[in-house]
């Protein structure tokens, strides 16, 4: 089955083409991502209406490039998978309208995919080892979400815990702004943290002691703000900035590891998965890998290219959703945007 997948929920216009065999082997024939980072960086974050306008400008070209790379025509496609939420409304609408128009014009079945289901399925792309049997535990960390997800089967999820305020990626972005590091903050902070002393500035790990699996990141961000105020001019020193970045990263990551490992033990899962944009973070990848191994559990995280937003993950999630449906609902009329869509 050949799938055309479309993702425009935030600031990447992404279209992929996947070929999936009956034994669920996923081959990626094309994975085109047009990033708007340079545009939004001038404003220190994503500007929704600008993002939407860029998607409109780029989507046709991205679509043509994806088909060209896959050496296919639209007529060869068996299913269109498109992100219908959660995300920025004006951005989602562009991909959704494009996908629905294709489905209508070429009479193709279409399926709406939850963006977070996509992040979950990024771990099924280019698998190098067998994925263990369910249940599995997935820490999904992005710019908009921080969730510990129990995966009972494809599409059957329970959110065990989530952030009560800022997402962890958002905290990286906001702290980077405080340190004048530009957008997106995650890569900038982790790079700077490499030359920093993570023990120099003790920062809180909010909710680390709470018995649930929820998170809170706004207090950590505020702690960095107050620290910088107290430091005054010294806060502009490059070494001081690196030490703050490392201290922040340590606090942000430690609570993620502790809660994920506790949830894995409690729910007796067969493997631990990490995904979402923040899964590109080296410290988080390494620490969670070590902690999972100590627990005797296999650990999976996506290849770097599939950590941040892409359409290949939407295609994989769309495929598993499609085959699980007893009566596939395929009409373009039934796929609707839901900017606040949840996983469970
Ligand atoms: O999944 P994603 O591309 O978009 C959303 O669905 O939100 O995630 C983007 C987030 C941004 O907040 C960005 O700062 C963060 O992922 N990120 C990182 C790293 N690379 C990207 N955070 C920490 N360390 C990184 N290396
Ligand atoms: Zn995302």
Short mmCIF file of N, CA and C in Angstrom, two decimals, residues 26 33 38-39 64 87 116 120 135 141 154 170 174 186 191 193 197 219 233 257 265 303:
data_model
loop_
_atom_site.label_atom_id
_atom_site.label_comp_id
_atom_site.label_asym_id
_atom_site.label_seq_id
_atom_site.Cartn_x
_atom_site.Cartn_y
_atom_site.Cartn_z
N UNK A 26 7.66 -0.88 6.72
CA UNK A 26 7.45 0.48 6.21
C UNK A 26 8.70 0.93 5.45
N UNK A 33 10.78 17.94 3.79
CA UNK A 33 10.42 18.86 4.88
C UNK A 33 10.91 20.26 4.50
N UNK A 38 13.97 29.80 9.75
CA UNK A 38 14.66 31.07 9.50
C UNK A 38 13.68 32.25 9.57
N UNK A 39 12.47 32.04 9.05
CA UNK A 39 11.46 33.10 9.06
C UNK A 39 11.04 33.46 10.48
N UNK A 64 5.00 18.20 -5.05
CA UNK A 64 5.60 17.77 -6.32
C UNK A 64 6.98 17.14 -6.07
N UNK A 87 -2.66 21.37 16.94
CA UNK A 87 -1.68 22.27 16.33
C UNK A 87 -2.27 23.65 16.16
N UNK A 116 0.19 13.74 17.56
CA UNK A 116 0.90 13.03 18.62
C UNK A 116 0.98 11.53 18.33
N UNK A 120 4.33 9.24 18.22
CA UNK A 120 4.43 7.87 18.76
C UNK A 120 5.01 6.95 17.67
N UNK A 135 2.39 -4.18 26.23
CA UNK A 135 2.38 -2.73 26.29
C UNK A 135 3.79 -2.12 26.26
N UNK A 141 7.88 14.14 23.97
CA UNK A 141 8.27 15.48 24.42
C UNK A 141 8.48 16.40 23.21
N UNK A 154 -1.47 -0.35 18.75
CA UNK A 154 -1.47 0.82 17.86
C UNK A 154 -2.80 1.56 18.03
N UNK A 170 8.89 23.93 25.06
CA UNK A 170 8.56 25.35 25.24
C UNK A 170 9.50 25.96 26.30
N UNK A 174 11.88 29.08 25.81
CA UNK A 174 11.77 30.31 26.61
C UNK A 174 13.09 30.63 27.33
N UNK A 186 15.87 24.62 21.88
CA UNK A 186 16.39 23.32 22.28
C UNK A 186 17.79 23.02 21.79
N UNK A 191 23.58 22.62 22.88
CA UNK A 191 24.95 22.84 22.38
C UNK A 191 25.77 23.63 23.41
N UNK A 193 25.20 23.92 26.55
CA UNK A 193 25.33 23.17 27.81
C UNK A 193 26.55 22.23 27.80
N UNK A 197 28.90 23.85 33.35
CA UNK A 197 28.93 23.04 34.58
C UNK A 197 27.49 22.94 35.10
N UNK A 219 7.69 26.91 36.49
CA UNK A 219 8.49 27.33 37.65
C UNK A 219 9.98 27.29 37.36
N UNK A 233 24.85 41.95 35.39
CA UNK A 233 25.80 41.97 34.28
C UNK A 233 26.53 40.63 34.10
N UNK A 257 13.20 11.61 33.21
CA UNK A 257 13.74 10.24 33.36
C UNK A 257 13.09 9.56 34.56
N UNK A 265 8.03 0.83 35.48
CA UNK A 265 8.00 -0.23 36.51
C UNK A 265 6.56 -0.54 36.90
N UNK A 303 15.39 8.09 14.64
CA UNK A 303 16.55 8.72 14.00
C UNK A 303 16.34 10.22 14.05
#
